[in-house]
mmCIF file of C-alpha atoms and ligand atoms in Angstrom:
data_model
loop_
_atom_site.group_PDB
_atom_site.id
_atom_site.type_symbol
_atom_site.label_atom_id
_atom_site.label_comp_id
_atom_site.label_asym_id
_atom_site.label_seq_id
_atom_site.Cartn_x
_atom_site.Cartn_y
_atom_site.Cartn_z
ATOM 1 C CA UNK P 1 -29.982 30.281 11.348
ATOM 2 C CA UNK P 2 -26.239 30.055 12.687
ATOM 3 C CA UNK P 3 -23.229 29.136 11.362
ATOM 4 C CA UNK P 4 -19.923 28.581 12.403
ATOM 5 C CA UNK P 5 -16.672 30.220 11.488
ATOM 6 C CA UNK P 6 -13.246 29.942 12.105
ATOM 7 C CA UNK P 7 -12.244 32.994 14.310
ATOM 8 C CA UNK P 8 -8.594 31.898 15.352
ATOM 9 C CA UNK P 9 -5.608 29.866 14.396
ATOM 10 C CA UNK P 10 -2.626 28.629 16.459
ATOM 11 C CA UNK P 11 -0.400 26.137 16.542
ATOM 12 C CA UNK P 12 2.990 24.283 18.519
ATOM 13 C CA UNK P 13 6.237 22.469 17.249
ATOM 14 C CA UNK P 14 8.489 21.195 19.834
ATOM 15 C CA UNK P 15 11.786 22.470 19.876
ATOM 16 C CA UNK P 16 13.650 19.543 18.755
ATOM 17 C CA UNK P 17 14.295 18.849 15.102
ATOM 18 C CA UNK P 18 14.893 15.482 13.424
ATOM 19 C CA UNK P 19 16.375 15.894 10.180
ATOM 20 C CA UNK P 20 16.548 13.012 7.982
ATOM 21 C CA UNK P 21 20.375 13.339 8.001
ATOM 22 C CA UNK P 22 19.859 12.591 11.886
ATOM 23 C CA UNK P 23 18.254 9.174 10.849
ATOM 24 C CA UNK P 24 20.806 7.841 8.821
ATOM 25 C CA UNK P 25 22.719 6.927 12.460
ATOM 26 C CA UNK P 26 19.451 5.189 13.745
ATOM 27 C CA UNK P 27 18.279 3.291 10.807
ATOM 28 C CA UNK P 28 19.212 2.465 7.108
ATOM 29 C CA UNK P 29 18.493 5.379 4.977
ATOM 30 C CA UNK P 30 19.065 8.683 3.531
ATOM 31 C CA UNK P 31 18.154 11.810 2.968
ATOM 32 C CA UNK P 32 17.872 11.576 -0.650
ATOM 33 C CA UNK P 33 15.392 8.391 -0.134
ATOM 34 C CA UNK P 34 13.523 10.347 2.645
ATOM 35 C CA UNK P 35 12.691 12.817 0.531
ATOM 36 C CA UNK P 36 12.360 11.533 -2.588
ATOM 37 C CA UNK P 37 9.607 9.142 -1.849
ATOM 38 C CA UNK P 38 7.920 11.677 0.849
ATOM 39 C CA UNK P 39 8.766 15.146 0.512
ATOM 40 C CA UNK P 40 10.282 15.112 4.208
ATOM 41 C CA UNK P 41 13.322 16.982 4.922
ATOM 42 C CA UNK P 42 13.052 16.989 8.972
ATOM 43 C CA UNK P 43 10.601 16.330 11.828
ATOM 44 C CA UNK P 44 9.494 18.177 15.633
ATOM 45 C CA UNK P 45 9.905 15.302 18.185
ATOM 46 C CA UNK P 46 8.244 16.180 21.895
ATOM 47 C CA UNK P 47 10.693 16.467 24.455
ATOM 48 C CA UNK P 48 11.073 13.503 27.555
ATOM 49 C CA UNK P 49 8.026 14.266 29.504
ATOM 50 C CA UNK P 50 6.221 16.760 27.419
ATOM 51 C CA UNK P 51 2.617 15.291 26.951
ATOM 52 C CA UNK P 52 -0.129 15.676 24.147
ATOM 53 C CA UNK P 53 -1.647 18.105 26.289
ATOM 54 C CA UNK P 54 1.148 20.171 26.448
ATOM 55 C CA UNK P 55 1.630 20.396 22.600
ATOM 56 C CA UNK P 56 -2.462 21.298 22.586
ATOM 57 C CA UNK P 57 -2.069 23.920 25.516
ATOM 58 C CA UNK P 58 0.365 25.958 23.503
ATOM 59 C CA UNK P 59 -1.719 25.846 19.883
ATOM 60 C CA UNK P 60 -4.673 26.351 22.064
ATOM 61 C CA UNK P 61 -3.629 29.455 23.742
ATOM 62 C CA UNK P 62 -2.553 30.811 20.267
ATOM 63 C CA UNK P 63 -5.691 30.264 19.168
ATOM 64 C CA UNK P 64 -7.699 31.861 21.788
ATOM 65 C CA UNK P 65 -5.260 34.815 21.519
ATOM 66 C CA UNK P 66 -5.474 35.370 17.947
ATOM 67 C CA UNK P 67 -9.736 34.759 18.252
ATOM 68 C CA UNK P 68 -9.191 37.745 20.632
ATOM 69 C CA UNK P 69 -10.858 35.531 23.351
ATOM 70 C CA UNK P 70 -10.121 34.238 26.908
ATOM 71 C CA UNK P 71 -10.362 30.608 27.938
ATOM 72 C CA UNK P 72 -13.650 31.535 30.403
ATOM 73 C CA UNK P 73 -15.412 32.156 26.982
ATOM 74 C CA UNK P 74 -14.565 28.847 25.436
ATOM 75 C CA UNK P 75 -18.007 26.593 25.875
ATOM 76 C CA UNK P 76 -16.653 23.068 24.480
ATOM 77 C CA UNK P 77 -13.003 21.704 23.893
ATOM 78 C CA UNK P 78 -12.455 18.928 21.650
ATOM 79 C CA UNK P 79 -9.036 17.436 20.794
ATOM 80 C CA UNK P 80 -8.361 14.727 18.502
ATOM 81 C CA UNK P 81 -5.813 12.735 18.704
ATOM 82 C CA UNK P 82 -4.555 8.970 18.706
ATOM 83 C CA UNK P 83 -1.584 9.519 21.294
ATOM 84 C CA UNK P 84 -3.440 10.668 24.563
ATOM 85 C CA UNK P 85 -1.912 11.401 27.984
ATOM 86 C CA UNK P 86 -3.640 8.518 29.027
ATOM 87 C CA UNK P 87 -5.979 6.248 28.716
ATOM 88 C CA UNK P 88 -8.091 8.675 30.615
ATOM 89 C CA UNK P 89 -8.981 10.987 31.488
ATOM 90 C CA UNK P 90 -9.315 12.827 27.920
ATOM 91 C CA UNK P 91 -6.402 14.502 26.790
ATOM 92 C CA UNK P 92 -9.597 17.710 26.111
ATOM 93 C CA UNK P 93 -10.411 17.333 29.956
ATOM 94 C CA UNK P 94 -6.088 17.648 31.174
ATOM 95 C CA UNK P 95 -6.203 20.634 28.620
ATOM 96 C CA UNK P 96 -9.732 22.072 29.990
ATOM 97 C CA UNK P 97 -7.828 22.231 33.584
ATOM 98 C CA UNK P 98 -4.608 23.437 32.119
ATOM 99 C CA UNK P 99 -6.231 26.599 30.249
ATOM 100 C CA UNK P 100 -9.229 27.625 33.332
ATOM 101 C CA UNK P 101 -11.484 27.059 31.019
ATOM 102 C CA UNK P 102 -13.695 25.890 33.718
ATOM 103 C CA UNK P 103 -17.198 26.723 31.856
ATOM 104 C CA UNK P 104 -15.990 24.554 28.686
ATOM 105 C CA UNK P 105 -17.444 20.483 28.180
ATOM 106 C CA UNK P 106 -14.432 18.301 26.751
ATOM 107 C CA UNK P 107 -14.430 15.407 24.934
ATOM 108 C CA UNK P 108 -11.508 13.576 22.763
ATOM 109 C CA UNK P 109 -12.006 12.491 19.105
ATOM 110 C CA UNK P 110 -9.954 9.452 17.501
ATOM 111 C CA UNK P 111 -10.279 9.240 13.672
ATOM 112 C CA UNK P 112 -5.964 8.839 13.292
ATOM 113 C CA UNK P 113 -5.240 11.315 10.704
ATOM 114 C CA UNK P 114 -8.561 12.466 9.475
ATOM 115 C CA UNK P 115 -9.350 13.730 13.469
ATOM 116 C CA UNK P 116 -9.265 16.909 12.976
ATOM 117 C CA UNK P 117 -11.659 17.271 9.943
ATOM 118 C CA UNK P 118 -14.203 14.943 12.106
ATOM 119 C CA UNK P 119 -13.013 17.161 15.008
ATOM 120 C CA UNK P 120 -13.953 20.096 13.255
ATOM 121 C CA UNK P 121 -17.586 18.758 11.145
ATOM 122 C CA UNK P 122 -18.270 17.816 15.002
ATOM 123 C CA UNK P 123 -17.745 21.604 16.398
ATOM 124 C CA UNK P 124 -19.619 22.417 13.081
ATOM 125 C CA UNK P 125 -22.899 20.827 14.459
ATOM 126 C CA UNK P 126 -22.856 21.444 18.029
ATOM 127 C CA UNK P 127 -22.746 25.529 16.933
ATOM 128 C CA UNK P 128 -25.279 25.087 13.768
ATOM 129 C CA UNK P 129 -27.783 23.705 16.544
ATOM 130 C CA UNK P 130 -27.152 26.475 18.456
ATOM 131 C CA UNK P 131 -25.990 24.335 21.651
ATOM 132 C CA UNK P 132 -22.654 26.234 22.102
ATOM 133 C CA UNK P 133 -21.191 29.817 20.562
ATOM 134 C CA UNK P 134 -17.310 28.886 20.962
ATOM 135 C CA UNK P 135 -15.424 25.944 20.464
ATOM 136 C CA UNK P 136 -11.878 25.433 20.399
ATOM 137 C CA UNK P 137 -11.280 22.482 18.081
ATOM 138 C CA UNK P 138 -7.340 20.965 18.408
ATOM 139 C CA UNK P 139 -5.204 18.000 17.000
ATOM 140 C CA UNK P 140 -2.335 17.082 18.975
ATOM 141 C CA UNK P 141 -0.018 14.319 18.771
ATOM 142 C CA UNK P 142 3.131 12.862 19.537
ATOM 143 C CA UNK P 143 3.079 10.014 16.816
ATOM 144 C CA UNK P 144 6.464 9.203 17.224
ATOM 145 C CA UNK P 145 6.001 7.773 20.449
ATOM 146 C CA UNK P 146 4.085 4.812 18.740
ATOM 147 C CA UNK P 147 6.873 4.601 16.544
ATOM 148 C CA UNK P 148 9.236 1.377 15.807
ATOM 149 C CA UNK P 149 12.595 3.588 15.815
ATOM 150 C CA UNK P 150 14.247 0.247 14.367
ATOM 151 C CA UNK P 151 11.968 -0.084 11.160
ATOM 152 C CA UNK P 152 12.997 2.095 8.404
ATOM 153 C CA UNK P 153 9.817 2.147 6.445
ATOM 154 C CA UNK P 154 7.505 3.777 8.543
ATOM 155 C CA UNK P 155 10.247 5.669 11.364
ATOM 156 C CA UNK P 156 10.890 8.321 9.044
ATOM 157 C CA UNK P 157 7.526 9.498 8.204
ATOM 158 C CA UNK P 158 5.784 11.027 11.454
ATOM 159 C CA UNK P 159 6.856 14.349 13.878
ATOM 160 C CA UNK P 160 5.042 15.570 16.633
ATOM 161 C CA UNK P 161 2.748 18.992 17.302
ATOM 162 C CA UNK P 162 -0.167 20.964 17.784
ATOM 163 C CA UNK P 163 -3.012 22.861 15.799
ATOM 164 C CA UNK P 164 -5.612 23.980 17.015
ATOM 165 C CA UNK P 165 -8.838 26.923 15.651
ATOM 166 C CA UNK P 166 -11.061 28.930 17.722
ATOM 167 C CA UNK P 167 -14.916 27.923 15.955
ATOM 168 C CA UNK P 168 -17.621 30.467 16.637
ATOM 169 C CA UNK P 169 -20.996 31.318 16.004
ATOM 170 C CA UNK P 170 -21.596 33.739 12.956
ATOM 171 C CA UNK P 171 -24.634 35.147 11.001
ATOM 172 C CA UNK P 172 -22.354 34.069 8.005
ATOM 173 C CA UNK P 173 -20.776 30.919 6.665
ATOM 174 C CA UNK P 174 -17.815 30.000 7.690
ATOM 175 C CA UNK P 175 -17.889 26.703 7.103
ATOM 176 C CA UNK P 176 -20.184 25.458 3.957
ATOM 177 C CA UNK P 177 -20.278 21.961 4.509
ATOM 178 C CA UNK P 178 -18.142 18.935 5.751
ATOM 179 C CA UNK P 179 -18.478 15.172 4.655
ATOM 180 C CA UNK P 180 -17.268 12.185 6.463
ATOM 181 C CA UNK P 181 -16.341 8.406 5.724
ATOM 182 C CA UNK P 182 -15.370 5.235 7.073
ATOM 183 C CA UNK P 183 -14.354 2.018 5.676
ATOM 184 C CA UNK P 184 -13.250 0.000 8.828
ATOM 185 C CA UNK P 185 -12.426 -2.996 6.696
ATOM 186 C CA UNK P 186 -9.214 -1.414 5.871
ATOM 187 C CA UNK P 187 -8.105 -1.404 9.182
ATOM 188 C CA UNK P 188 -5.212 -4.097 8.495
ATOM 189 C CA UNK P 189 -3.301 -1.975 6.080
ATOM 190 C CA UNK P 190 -2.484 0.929 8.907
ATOM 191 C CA UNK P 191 -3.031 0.337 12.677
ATOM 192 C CA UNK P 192 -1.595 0.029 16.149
ATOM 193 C CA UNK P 193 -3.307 -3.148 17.468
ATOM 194 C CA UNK P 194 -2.280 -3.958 21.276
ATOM 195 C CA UNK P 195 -4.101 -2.996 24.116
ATOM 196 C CA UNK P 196 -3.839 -2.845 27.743
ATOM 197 C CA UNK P 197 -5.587 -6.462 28.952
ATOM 198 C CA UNK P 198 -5.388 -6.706 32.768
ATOM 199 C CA UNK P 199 -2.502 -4.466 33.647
ATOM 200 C CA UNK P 200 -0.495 -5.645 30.860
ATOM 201 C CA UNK P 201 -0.160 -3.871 26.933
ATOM 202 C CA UNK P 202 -1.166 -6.910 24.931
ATOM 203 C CA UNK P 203 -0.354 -7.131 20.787
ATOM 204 C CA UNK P 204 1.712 -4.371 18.837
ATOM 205 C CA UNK P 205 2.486 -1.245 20.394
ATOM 206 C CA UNK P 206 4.044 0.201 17.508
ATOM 207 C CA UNK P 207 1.746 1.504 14.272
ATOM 208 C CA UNK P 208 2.471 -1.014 10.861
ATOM 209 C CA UNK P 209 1.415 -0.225 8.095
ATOM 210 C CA UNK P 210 1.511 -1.207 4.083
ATOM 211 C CA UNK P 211 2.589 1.743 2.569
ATOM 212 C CA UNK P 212 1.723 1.078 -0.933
ATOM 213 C CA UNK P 213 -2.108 0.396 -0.051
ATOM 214 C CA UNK P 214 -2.410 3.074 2.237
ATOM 215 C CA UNK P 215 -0.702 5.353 -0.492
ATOM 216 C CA UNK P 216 -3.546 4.706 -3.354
ATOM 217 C CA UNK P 217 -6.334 4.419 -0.935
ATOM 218 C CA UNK P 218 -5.366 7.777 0.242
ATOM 219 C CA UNK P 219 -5.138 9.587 -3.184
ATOM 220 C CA UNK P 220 -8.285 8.172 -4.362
ATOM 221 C CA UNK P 221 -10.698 9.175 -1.626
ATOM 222 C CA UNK P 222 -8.945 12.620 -1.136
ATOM 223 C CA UNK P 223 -10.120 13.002 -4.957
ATOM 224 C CA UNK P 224 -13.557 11.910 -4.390
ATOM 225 C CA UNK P 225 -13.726 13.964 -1.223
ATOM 226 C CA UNK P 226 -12.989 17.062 -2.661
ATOM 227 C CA UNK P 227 -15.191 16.505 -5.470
ATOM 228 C CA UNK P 228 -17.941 15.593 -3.364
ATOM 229 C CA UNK P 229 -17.760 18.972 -1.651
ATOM 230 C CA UNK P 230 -17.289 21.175 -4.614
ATOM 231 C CA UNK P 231 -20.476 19.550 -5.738
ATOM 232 C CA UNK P 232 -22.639 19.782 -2.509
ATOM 233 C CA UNK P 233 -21.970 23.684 -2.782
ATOM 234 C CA UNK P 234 -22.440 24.015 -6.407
ATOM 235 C CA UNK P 235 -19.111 24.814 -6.942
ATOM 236 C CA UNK P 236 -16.136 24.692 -9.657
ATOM 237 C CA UNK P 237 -12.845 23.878 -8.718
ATOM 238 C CA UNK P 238 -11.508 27.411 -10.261
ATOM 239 C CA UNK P 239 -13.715 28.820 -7.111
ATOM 240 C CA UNK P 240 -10.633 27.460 -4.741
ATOM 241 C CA UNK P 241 -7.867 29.527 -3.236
ATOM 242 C CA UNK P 242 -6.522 27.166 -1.290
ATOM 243 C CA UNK P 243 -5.964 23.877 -0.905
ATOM 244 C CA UNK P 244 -5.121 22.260 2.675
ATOM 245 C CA UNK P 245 -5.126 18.509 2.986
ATOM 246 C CA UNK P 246 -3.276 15.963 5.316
ATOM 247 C CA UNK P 247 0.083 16.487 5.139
ATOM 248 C CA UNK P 248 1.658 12.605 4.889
ATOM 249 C CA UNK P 249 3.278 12.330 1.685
ATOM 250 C CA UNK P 250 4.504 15.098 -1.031
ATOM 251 C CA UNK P 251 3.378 12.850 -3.631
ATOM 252 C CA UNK P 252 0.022 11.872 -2.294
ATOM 253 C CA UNK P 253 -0.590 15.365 -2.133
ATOM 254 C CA UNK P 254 0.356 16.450 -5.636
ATOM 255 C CA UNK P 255 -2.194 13.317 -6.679
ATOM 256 C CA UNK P 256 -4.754 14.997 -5.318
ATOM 257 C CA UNK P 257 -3.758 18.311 -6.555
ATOM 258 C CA UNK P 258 -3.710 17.258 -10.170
ATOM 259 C CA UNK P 259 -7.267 15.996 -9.443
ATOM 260 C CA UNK P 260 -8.529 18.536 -8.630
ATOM 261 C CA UNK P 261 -6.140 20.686 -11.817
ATOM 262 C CA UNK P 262 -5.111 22.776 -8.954
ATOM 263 C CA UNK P 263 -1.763 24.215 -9.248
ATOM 264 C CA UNK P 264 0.505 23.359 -6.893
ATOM 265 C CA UNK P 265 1.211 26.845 -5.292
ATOM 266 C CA UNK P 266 -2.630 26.894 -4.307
ATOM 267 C CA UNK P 267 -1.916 23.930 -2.096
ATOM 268 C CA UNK P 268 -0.127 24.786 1.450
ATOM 269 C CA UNK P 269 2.640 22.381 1.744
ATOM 270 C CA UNK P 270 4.237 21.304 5.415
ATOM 271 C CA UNK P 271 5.111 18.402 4.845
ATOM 272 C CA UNK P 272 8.569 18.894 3.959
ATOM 273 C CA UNK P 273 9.038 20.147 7.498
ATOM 274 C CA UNK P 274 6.358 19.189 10.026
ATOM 275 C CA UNK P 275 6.596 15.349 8.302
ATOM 276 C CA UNK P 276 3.060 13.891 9.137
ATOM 277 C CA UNK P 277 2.030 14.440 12.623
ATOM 278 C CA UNK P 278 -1.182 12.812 12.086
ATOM 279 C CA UNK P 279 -4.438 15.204 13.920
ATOM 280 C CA UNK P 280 -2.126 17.786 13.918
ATOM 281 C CA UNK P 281 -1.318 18.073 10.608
ATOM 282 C CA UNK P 282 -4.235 19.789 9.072
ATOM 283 C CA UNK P 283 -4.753 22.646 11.000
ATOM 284 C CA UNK P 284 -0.849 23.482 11.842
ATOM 285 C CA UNK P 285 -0.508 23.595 7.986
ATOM 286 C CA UNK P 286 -3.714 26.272 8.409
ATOM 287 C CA UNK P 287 -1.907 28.479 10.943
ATOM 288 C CA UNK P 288 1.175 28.612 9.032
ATOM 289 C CA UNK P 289 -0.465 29.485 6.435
ATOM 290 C CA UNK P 290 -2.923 32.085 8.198
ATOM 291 C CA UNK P 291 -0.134 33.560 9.736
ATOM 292 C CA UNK P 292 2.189 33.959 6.588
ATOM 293 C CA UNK P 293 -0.515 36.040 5.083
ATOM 294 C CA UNK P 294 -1.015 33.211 2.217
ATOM 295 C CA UNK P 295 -4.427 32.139 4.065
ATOM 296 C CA UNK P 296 -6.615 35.129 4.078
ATOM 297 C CA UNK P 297 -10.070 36.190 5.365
ATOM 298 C CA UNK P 298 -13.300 35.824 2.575
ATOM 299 C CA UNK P 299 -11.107 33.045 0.883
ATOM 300 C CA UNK P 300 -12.215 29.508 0.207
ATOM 301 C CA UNK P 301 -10.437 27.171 1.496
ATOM 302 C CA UNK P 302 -10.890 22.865 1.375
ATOM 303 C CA UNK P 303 -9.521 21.216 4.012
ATOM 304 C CA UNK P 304 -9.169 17.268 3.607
ATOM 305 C CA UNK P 305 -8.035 14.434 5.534
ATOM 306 C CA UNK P 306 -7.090 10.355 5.367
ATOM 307 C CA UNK P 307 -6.311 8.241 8.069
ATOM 308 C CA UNK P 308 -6.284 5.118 9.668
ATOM 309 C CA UNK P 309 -9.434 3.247 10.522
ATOM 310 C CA UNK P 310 -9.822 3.610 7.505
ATOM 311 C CA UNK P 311 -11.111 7.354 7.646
ATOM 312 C CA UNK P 312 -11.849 10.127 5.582
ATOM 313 C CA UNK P 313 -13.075 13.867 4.825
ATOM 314 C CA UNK P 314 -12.934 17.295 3.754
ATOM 315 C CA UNK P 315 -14.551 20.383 5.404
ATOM 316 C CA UNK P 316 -15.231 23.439 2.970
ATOM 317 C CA UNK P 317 -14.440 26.428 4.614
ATOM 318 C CA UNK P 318 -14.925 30.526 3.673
ATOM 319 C CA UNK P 319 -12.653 32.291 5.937
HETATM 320 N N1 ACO N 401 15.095 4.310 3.504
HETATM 321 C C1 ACO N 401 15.629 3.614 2.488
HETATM 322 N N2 ACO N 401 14.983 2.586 1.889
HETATM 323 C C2 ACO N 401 13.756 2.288 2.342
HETATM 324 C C3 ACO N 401 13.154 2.968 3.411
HETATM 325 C C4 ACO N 401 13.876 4.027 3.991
HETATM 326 N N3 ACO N 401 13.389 4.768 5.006
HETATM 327 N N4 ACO N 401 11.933 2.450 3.634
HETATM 328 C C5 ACO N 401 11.767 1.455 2.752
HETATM 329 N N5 ACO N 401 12.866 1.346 1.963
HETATM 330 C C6 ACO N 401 13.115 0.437 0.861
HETATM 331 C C7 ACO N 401 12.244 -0.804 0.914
HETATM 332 O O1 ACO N 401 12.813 -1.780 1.766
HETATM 333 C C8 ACO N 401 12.237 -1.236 -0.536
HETATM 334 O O2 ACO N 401 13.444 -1.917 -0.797
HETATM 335 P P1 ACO N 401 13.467 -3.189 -1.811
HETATM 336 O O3 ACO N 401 13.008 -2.642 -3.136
HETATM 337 O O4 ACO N 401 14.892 -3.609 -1.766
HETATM 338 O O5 ACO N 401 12.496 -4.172 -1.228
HETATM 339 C C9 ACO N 401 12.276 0.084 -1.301
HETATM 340 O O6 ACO N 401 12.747 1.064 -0.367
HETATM 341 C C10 ACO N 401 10.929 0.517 -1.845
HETATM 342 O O7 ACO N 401 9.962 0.388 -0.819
HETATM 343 P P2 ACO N 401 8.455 0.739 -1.036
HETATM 344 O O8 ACO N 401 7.698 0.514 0.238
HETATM 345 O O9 ACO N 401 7.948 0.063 -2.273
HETATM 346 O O10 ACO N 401 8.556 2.307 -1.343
HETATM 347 P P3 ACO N 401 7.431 3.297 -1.800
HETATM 348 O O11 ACO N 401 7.861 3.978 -3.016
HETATM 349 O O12 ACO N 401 6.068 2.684 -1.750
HETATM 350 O O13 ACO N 401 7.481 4.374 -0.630
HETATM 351 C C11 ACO N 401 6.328 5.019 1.350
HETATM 352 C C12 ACO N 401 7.201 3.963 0.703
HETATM 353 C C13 ACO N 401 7.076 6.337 1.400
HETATM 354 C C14 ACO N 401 5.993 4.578 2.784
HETATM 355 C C15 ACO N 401 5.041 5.176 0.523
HETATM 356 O O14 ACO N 401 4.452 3.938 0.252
HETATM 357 C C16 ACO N 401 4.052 6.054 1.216
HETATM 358 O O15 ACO N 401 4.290 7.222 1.441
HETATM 359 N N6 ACO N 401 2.865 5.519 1.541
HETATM 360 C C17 ACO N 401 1.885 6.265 2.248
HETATM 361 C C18 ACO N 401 2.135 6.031 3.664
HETATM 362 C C19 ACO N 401 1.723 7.150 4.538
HETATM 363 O O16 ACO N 401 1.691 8.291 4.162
HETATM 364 N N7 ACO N 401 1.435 6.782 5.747
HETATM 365 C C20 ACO N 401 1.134 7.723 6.730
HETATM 366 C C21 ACO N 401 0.033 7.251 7.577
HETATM 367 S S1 ACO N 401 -1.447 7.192 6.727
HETATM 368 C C22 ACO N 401 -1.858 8.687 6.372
HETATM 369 O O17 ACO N 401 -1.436 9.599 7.021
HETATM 370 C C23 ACO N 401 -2.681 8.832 5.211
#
């Protein structure tokens, strides 16, 4: 029987910082608002010309580094993310080249903000089947190119950046289970609809969203999610050390928190200063937290996202 287990964390934040102080000269707002109703303080934002792929290369490297492997080892690359390089080829395949890691498949992923989790259920399968030993499993975005800089109520939520892990084949679980969703008939409440239609981007290029829907869609199925997982393992929520769920909103994520009666220092927070970089968010909340020594090895740890589409998960992890 294999499993899977998460053998290496790493992660990217482009140089430049937004604060929300920054913002008050582009739009109508302020810090106090920013971070009242969010728990934002500042964001990354990619540099002119940096590409999705870049932000990926540099988590991915980190992760191969600290998984003590090279990228001829990797067998499959997936990255999830909504912002691509292009329409194709896949942001994994640009990143495949980039790293040499000429043995590896590559495929993208697009769940919005739940990616990685279905990213990472995905990897799950492919090694429980025993098709590949090492995957390296990465969200990358940069959101904020899909961003309406004029409209105050959704430019100051997203940043940019990178996470990625190094999955591998183990005799022991790693990860216990993961559980995915989908309700597309929410798709009005958070999307970017155009489309490029015979050379030209037709409809919306910028994401709109209702926050207040999105908001108590997103604390009730985080709830459920984790509950559902606790239960499929036969186990109490006192067994958690950590929580680590999509980091969009301070407030959605104390919700889910009280939930779950999990105190709030057993939830890793990066919110405050990654803002919500969509696939990203999840598992550069996971290296910063690996790498501050919080996140440690034999500890349980949920990891749960929500996103548009609508989608939805968590992935139960034992370091
Ligand atoms: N600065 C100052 N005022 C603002 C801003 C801003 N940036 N944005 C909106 N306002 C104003 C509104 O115009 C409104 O003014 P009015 O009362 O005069 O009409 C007032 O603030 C309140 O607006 P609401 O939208 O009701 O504020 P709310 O408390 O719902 O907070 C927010 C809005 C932060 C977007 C919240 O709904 C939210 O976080 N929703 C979740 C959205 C989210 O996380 N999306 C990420 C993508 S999905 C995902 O990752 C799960």
């Amino acid at each position: 029987m294999f499993y899977s287990r998460i053998a290496g964390t790493g992660s990217y934040l482009p140089e430049k910082i937004l604060t929300n102080q920054a913002l008050e000269s582009k739009v109508q707002t302020n810090d106090e608002w920013i971070y009242s109703r969010t728990g934002i303080k500042q964001r990354h934002v990619a540099a002119e010309g940096q590409l999705t792929s870049d932000l990926a290369f540099e988590a991915a490297s980190r992760a191969l580094e600290a998984a003590h492997c090279t990228a001829a080892d990797v067998d499959l690359i997936i990255v999830a993310t909504t912002t691509p390089d292009m329409v194709f080829p896949s942001c994994a395949c640009i990143l495949q080249h980039k790293l040499g890691a000429t043995r590896a498949a590559a495929f993208d992923l697009q769940a919005v903000c739940s990616g990685f989790i279905y990213a990472l259920s995905t990897a799950d399968q492919f090694i429980r089947s025993g098709n590949f030993r090492k995957i390296l499993v990465v969200g990358a975005e940069i959101l904020t190119r899909l961003i309406d800089w004029s409209d105050r109520s959704t430019c100051v939520l997203f940043g940019d950046g990178a996470g990625a892990v190094l999955l591998e084949q183990s005799t022991l679980p790693g990860i216990l289970s993961s559980h995915l969703h989908a309700d597309g008939s929410y798709a009005p409440i958070l999307s970017v609809p155009g489309n490029l239609r015979n050379g030209l981007y037709e409809g919306g290029a910028y994401l709109q969203m209702e926050g207040n829907a999105v908001f108590k869609f997103a604390v009730k199925v985080l709830g459920e999610v984790s509950e559902e997982a606790l239960s499929a393992n036969h186990l109490d929520k006192s067994a958690l050390d950590w929580l680590i769920p999509h980091q969009a909103n301070i407030r959605i994520i104390q919700a889910t928190a009280k939930k779950l009666s999990l105190p709030m220092d057993k939830v890793i927070c990066t919110v405050d200063l990654h803002a919500n970089t969509s696939a990203a968010s999840i598992p550069l909340a996971l290296d910063c937290a690996v790498r501050d020594g919080r996140v440690r090895k034999g500890q349980l740890v949920l990891l749960e996202g929500v996103g548009g589409g609508f989608t939805w998960g968590g992935v139960l992890v034992r370091m």
